[in-house]
PDB file of C-alpha atoms in Angstrom:
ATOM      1  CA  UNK A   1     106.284  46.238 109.743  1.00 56.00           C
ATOM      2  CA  UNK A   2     109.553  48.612 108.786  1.00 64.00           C
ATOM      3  CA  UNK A   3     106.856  50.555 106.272  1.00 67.00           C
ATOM      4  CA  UNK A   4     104.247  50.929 108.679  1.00 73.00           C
ATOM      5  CA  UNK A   5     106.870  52.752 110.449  1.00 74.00           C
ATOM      6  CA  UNK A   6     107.731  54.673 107.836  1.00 70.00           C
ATOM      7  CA  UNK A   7     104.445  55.909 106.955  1.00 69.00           C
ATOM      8  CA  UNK A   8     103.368  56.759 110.489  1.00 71.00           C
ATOM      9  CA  UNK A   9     106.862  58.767 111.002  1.00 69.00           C
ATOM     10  CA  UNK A  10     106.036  60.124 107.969  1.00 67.00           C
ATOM     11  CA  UNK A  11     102.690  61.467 108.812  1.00 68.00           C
ATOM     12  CA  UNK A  12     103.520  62.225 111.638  1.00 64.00           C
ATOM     13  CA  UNK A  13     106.407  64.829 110.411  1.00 61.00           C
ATOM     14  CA  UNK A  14     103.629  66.045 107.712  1.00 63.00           C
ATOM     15  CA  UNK A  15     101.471  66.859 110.616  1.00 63.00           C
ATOM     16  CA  UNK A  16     104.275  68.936 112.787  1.00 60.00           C
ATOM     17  CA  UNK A  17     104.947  70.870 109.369  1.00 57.00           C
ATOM     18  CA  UNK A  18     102.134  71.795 108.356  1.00 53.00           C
ATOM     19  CA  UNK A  19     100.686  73.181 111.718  1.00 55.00           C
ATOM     20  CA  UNK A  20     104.112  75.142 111.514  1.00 52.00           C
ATOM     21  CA  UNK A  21     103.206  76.315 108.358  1.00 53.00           C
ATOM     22  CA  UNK A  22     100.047  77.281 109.201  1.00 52.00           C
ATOM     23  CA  UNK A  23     101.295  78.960 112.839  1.00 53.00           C
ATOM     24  CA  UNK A  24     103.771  81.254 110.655  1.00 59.00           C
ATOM     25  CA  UNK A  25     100.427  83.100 108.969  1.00 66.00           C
ATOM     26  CA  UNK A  26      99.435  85.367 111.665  1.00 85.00           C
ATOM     27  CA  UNK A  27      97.055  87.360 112.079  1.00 92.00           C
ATOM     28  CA  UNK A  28      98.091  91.409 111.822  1.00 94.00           C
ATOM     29  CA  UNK A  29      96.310  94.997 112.528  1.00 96.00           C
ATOM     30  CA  UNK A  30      98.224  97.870 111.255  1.00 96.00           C
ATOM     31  CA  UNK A  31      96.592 101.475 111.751  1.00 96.00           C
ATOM     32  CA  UNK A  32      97.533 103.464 108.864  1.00 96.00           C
ATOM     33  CA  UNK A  33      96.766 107.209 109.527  1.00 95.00           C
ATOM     34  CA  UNK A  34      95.638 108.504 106.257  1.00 95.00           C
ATOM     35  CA  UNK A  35      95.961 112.344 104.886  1.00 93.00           C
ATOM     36  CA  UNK A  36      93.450 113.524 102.912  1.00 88.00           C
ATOM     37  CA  UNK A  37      90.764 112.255 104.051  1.00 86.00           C
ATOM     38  CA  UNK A  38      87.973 114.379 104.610  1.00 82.00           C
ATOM     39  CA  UNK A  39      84.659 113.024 102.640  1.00 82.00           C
ATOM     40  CA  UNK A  40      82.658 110.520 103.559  1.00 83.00           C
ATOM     41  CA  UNK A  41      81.470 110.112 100.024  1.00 85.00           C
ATOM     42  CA  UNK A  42      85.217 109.145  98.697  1.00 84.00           C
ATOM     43  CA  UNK A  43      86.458 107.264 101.471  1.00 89.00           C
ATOM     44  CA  UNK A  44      84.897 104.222 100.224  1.00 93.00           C
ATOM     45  CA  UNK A  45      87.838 104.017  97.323  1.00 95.00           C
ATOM     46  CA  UNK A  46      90.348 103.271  99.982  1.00 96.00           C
ATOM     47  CA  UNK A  47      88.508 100.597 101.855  1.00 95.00           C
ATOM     48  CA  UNK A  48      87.446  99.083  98.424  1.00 96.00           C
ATOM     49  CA  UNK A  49      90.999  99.222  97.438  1.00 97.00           C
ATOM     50  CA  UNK A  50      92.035  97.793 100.525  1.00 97.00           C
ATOM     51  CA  UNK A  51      89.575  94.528 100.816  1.00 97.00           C
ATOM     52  CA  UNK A  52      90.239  93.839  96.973  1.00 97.00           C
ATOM     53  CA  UNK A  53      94.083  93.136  98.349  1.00 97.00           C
ATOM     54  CA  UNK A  54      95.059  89.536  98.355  1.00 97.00           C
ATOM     55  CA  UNK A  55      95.973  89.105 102.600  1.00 97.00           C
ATOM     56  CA  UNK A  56      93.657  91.517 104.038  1.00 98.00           C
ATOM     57  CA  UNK A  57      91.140  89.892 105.860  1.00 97.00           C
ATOM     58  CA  UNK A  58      89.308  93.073 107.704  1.00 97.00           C
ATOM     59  CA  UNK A  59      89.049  97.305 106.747  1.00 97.00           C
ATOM     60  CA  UNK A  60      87.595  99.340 109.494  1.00 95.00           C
ATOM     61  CA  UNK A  61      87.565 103.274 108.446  1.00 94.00           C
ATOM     62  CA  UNK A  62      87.665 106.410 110.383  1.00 92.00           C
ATOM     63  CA  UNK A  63      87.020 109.585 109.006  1.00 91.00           C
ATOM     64  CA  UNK A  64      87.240 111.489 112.377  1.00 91.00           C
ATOM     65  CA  UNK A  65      90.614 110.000 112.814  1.00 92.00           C
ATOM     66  CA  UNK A  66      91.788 109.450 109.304  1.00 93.00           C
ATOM     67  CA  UNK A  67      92.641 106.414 109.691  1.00 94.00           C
ATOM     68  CA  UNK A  68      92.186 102.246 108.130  1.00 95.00           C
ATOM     69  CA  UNK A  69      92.584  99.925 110.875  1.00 96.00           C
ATOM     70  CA  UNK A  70      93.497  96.692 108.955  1.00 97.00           C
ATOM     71  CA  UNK A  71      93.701  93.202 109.833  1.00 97.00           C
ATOM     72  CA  UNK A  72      95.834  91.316 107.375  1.00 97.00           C
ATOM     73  CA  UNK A  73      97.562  87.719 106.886  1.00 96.00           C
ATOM     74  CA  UNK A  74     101.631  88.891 107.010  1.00 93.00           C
ATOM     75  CA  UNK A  75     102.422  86.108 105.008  1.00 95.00           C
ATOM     76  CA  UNK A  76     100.213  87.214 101.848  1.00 96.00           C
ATOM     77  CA  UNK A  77     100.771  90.931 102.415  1.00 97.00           C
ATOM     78  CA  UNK A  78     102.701  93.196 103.807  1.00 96.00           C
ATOM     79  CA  UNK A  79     102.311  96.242 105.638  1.00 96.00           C
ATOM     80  CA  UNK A  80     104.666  98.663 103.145  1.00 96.00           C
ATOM     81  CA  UNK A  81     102.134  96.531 100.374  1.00 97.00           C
ATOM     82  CA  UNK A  82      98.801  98.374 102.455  1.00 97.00           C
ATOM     83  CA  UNK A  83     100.445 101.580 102.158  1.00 97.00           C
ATOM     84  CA  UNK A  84     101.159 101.646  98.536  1.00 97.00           C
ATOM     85  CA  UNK A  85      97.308 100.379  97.888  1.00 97.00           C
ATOM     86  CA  UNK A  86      96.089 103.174  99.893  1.00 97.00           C
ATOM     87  CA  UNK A  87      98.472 105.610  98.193  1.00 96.00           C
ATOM     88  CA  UNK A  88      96.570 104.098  95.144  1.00 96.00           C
ATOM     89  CA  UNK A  89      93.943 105.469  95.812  1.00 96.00           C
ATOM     90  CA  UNK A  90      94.576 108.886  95.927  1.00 95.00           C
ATOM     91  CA  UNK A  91      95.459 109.737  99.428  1.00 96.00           C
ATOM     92  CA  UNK A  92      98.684 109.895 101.256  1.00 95.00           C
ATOM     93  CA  UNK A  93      99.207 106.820 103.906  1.00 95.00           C
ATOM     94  CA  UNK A  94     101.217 108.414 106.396  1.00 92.00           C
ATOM     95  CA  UNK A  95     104.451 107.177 107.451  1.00 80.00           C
ATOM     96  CA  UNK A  96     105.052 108.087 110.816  1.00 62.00           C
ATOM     97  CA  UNK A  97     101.913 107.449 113.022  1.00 47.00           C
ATOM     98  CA  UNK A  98     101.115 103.775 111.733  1.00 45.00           C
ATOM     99  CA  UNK A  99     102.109 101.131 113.321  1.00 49.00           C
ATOM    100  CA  UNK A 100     101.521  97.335 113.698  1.00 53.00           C
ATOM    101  CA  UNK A 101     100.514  95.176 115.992  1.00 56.00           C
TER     102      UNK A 101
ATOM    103  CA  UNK B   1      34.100  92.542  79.641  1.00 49.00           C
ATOM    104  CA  UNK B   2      35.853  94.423  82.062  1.00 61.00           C
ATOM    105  CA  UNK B   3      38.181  91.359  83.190  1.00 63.00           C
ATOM    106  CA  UNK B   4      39.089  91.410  79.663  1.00 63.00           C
ATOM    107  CA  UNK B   5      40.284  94.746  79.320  1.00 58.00           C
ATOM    108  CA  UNK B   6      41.958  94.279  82.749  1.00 53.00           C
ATOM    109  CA  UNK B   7      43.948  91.044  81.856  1.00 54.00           C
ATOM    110  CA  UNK B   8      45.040  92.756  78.548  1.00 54.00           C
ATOM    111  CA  UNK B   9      46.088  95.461  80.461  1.00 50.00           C
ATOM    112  CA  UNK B  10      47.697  93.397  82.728  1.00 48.00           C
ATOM    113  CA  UNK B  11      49.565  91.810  79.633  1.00 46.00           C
ATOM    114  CA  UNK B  12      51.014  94.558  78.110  1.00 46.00           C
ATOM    115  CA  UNK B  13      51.981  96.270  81.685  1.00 46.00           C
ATOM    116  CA  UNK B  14      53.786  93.577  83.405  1.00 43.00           C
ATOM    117  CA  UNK B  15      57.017  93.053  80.970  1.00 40.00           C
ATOM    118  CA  UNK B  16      57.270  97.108  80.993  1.00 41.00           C
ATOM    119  CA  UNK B  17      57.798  97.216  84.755  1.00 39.00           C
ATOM    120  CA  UNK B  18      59.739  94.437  84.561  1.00 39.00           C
ATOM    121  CA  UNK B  19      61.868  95.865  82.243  1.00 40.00           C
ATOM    122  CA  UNK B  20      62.486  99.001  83.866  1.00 41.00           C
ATOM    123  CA  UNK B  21      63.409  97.602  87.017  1.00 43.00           C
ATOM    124  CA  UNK B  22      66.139  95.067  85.708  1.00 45.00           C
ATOM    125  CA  UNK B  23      67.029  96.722  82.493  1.00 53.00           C
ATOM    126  CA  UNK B  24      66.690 101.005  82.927  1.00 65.00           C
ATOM    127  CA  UNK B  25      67.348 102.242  79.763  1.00 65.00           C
ATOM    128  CA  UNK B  26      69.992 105.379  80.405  1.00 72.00           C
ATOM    129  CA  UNK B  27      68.966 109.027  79.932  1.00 79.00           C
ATOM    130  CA  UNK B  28      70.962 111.738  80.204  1.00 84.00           C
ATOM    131  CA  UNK B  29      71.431 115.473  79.154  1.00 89.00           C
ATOM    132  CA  UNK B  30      73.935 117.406  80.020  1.00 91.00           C
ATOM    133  CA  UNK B  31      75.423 120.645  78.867  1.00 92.00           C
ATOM    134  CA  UNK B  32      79.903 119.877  78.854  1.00 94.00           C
ATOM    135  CA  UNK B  33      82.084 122.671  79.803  1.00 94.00           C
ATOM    136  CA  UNK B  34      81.428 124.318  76.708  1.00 93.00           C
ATOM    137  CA  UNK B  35      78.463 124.908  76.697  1.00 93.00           C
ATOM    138  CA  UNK B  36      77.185 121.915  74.089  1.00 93.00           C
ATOM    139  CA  UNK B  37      74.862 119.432  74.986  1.00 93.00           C
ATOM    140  CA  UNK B  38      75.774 115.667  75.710  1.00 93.00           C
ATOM    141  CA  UNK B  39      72.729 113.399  75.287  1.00 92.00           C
ATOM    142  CA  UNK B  40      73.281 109.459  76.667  1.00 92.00           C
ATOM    143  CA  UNK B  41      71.065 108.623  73.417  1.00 90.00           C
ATOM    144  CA  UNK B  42      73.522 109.628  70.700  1.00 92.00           C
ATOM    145  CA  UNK B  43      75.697 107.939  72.059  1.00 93.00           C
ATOM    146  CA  UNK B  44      73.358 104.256  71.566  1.00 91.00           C
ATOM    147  CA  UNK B  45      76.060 101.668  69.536  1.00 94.00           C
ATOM    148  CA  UNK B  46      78.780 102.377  72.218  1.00 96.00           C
ATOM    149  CA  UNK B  47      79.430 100.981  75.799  1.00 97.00           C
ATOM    150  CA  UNK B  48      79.312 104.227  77.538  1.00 96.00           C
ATOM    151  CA  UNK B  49      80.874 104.932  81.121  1.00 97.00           C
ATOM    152  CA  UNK B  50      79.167 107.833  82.724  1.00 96.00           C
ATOM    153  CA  UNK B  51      82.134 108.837  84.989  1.00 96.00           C
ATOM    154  CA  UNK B  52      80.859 111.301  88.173  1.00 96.00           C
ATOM    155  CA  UNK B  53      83.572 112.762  89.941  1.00 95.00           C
ATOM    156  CA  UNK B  54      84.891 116.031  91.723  1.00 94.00           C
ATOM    157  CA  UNK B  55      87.930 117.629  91.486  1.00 94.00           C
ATOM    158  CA  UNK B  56      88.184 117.587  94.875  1.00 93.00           C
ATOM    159  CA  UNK B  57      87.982 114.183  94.910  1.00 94.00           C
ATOM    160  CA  UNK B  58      91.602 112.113  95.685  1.00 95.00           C
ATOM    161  CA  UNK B  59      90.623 108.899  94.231  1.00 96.00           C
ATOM    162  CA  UNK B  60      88.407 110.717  91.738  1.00 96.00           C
ATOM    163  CA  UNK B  61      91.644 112.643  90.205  1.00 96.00           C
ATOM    164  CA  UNK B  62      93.423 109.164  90.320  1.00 96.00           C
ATOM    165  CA  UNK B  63      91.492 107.083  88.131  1.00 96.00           C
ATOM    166  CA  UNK B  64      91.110 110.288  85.492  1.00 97.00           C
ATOM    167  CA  UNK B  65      94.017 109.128  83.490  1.00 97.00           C
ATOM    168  CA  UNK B  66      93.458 105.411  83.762  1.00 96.00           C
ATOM    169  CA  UNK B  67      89.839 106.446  81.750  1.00 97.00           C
ATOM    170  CA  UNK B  68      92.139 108.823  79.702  1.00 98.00           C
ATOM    171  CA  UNK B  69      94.069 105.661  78.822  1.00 97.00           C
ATOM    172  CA  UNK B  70      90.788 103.739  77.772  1.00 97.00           C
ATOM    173  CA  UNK B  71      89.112 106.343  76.209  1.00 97.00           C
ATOM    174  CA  UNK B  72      92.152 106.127  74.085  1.00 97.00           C
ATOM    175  CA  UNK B  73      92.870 102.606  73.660  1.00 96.00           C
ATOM    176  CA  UNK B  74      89.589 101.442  73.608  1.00 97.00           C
ATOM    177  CA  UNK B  75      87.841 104.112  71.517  1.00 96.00           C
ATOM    178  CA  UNK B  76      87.948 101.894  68.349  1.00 96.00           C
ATOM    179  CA  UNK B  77      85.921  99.005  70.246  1.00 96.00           C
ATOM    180  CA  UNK B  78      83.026 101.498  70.648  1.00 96.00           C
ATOM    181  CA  UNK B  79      83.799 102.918  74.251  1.00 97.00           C
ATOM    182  CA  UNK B  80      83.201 106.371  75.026  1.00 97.00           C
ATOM    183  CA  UNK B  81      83.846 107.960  78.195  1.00 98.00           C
ATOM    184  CA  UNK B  82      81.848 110.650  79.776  1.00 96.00           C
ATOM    185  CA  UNK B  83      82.920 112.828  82.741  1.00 97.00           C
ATOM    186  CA  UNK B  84      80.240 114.304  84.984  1.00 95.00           C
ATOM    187  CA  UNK B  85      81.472 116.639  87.661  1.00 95.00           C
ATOM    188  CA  UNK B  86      79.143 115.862  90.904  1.00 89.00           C
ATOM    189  CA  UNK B  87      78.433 117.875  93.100  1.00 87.00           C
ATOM    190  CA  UNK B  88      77.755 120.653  91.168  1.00 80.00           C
ATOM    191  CA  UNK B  89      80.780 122.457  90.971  1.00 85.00           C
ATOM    192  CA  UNK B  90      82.061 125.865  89.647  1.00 89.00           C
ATOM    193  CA  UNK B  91      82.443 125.716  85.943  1.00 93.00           C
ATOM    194  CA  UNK B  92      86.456 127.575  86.136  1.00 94.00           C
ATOM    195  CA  UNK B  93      87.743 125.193  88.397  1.00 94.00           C
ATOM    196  CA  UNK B  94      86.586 121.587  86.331  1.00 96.00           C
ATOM    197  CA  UNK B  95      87.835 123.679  82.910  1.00 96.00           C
ATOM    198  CA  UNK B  96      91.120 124.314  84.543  1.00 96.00           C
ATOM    199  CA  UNK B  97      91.079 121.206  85.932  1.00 96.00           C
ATOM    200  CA  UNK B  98      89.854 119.430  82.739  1.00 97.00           C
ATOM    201  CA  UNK B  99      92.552 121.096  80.473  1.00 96.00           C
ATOM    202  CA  UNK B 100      95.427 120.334  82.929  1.00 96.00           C
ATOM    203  CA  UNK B 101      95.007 116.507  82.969  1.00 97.00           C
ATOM    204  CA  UNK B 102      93.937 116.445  79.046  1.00 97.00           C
ATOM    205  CA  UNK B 103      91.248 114.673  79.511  1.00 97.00           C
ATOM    206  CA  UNK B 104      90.217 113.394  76.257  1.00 97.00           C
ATOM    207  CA  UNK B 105      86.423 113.120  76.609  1.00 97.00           C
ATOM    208  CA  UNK B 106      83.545 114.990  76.934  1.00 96.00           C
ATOM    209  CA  UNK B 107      82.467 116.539  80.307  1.00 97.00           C
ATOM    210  CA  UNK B 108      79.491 118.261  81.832  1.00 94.00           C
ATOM    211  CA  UNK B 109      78.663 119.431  84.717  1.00 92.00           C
ATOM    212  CA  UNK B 110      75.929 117.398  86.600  1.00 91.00           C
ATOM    213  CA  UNK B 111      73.299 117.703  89.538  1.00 87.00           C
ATOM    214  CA  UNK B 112      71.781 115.877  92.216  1.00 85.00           C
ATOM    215  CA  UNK B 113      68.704 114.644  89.858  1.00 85.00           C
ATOM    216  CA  UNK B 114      71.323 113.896  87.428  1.00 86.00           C
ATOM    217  CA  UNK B 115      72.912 111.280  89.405  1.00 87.00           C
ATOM    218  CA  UNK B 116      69.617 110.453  91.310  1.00 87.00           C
ATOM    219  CA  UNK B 117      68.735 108.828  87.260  1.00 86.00           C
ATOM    220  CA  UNK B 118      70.881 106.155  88.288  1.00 88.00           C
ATOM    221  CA  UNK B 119      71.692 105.258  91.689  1.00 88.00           C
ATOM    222  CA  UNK B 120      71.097 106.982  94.747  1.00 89.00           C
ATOM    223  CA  UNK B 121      74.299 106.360  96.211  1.00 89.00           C
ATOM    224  CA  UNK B 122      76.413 108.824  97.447  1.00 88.00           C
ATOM    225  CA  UNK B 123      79.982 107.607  96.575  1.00 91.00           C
ATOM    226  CA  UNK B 124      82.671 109.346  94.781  1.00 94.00           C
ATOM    227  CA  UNK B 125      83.837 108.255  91.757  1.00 95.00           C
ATOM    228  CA  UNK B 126      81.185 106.452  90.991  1.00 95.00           C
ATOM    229  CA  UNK B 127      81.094 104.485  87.334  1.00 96.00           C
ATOM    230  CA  UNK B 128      77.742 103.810  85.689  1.00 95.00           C
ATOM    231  CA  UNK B 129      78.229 101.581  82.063  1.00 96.00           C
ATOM    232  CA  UNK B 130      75.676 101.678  79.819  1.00 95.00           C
ATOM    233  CA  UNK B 131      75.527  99.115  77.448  1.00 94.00           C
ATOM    234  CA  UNK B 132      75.418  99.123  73.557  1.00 94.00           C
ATOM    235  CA  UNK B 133      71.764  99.209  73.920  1.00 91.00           C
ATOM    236  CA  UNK B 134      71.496 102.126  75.991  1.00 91.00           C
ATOM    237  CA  UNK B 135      70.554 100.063  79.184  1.00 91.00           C
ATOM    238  CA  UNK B 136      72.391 100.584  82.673  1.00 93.00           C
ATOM    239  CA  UNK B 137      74.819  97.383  82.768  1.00 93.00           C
ATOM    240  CA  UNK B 138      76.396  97.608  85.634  1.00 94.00           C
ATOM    241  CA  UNK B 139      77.229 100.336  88.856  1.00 95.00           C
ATOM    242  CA  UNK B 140      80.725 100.362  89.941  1.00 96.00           C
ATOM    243  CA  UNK B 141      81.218 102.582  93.279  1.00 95.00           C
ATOM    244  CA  UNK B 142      84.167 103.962  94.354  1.00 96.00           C
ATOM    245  CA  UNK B 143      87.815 103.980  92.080  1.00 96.00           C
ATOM    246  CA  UNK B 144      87.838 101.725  89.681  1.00 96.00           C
ATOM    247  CA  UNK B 145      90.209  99.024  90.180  1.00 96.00           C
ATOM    248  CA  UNK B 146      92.239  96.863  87.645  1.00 94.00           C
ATOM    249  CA  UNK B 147      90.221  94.089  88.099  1.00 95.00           C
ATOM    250  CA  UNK B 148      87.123  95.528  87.772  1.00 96.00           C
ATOM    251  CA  UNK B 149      88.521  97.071  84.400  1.00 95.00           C
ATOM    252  CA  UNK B 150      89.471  93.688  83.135  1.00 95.00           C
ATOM    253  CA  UNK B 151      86.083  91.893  84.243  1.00 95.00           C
ATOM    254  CA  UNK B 152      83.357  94.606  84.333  1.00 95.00           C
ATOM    255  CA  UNK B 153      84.166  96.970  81.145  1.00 95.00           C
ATOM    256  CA  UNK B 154      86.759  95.221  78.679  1.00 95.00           C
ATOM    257  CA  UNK B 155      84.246  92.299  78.413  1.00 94.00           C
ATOM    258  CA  UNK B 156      81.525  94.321  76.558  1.00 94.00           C
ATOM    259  CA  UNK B 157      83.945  95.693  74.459  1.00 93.00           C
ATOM    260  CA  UNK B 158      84.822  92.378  72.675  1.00 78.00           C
TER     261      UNK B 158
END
C-alpha cells in the first residue's frame, strides 16, 4: 500500500516536471533587419543558413524590408546565436532595429 | 519488319534518355581570366565543384576562402575547384577581385547558357559537383554550409 503511494506521488511529480520543462521552451519571433540585402538571387544563403540552425523552427524573408522574421525555440537558440548565423552569411544583421517578441 | 527495327530502336534509346536525365554527364568551356580555356572534361579523374558566384555577391565572397581552404587541403584527394563568375561580369573587377582574396583555382567568366547546362535556378552561390566520372552529382544552392561540406563533398573524396 506505502509503494503504491510512492509510485503514484512519484508520477505524479514526473508529470508536473516535465510539463514545466516543456512550458520553459517557448516559442520566439525575432525580426532581424538585415544590411546588404539587395538580390533576390543571394538571399536564399541567409534563410538556408538560418533553417539549418538547431532551434529555429520558421524563416520568413523580406527583401523590400531587409529583413528575416524568425520563429525560434529560446531554449535551443538564442537570438545573439541568429545574428551571428546571418552575419555568416555574408550580410550584416543589424543591431539596433531587431527586436523580439 | 518494321516492329523489329522499332523495338531495337527502342532498345538502344531508352537507357540513353534515361541516363541523361538521372546521370548528365558535365560539359563545360570556359575561357579563365586569362584568357586560357577551362574544359569540365580534362578535368575527368577529379570531383570537380563548379563554383558560380559574383563579386557582388555577400554570401558568394564568404564561402570563397572556405573553397580556398579545400582546394588546398583537399587537392591531393583529387578535388579541384572551379570559379565561374555569373552574371557575366566585367573582366577588371573579378581579376582584382580574384587576386585580392588569392584564390587558388582557376576562374572564368560564365553566361546565362553556361549555367542554364546545369540547373536553371537562379541562386547565388550556387555549387554544382561533378563526380570522378564527369557526371553532375549533386546541386547545392545557396552558401555552402559546414554540414553540407562534411556530407555532400568530403564523402566522394574518400
Amino acid at each position: 500500500m506505502k509503494s503504491k503511494s510512492i509510485v503514484v506521488v512519484l508520477a505524479v511529480f514526473l508529470a508536473i516536471a516535465f510539463t514545466s520543462i516543456s512550458a520553459l521552451a517557448i516559442t520566439k519571433t525575432a525580426t532581424i533587419r538585415v544590411d546588404g540585402m539587395k538580390c533576390s538571387k543571394c538571399t536564399g544563403s541567409v534563410e538556408k543558413a538560418l533553417k539549418a540552425t538547431p532551434g529555429v523552427e520558421k524563416v520568413e524573408m523580406s527583401l523590400d524590408r531587409k529583413e528575416a522574421v524568425i520563429e525560434y525555440d529560446d531554449a535551443k537558440v538564442t537570438e545573439a546565436k541568429l545574428r551571428e548565423v546571418i552575419n555568416g552569411t555574408g550580410f550584416k544583421a543589424v543591431e539596433e532595429k531587431s527586436g523580439s517578441q | 519488319m518494321n516492329k523489329k527495327i522499332f523495338f531495337t530502336l527502342l532498345f538502344l534509346f531508352v537507357p540513353i534518355v534515361t541516363l541523361g536525365q538521372e546521370l548528365r554527364p558535365a560539359q563545360l568551356t570556359v575561357k579563365d581570366i586569362h584568357g586560357r580555356n577551362i574544359r569540365l572534361s580534362d578535368y575527368r579523374g577529379k570531383v570537380v565543384l563548379v563554383n558560380f558566384w559574383a563579386t557582388w555577391c555577400p554570401p558568394c565572397r564568404k564561402e570563397i576562402p572556405d573553397l580556398i581552404r579545400l582546394q588546398r587541403e583537399y587537392r591531393s584527394r583529387g578535388l579541384q575547384v572551379i570559379g565561374v563568375t555569373y552574371p557575366p561580369q566585367k573582366l577588371a573587377e573579378v581579376r582584382r577581385f580574384v587576386r585580392r582574396a588569392k584564390v587558388n583555382y582557376p576562374v572564368g567568366l560564365g553566361t546565362k547558357e553556361m549555367k542554364l547546362l546545369f540547373t536553371q535556378s537562379e541562386s547565388l552561390p550556387m555549387t554544382i559537383v561533378i563526380s570522378r566520372n564527369g557526371t553532375i552529382q549533386d546541386i547545392i544552392e545557396g552558401i555552402l554550409l559546414p554540414e553540407e561540406i562534411e556530407q555532400r563533398i568530403k564523402p566522394l573524396l574518400n
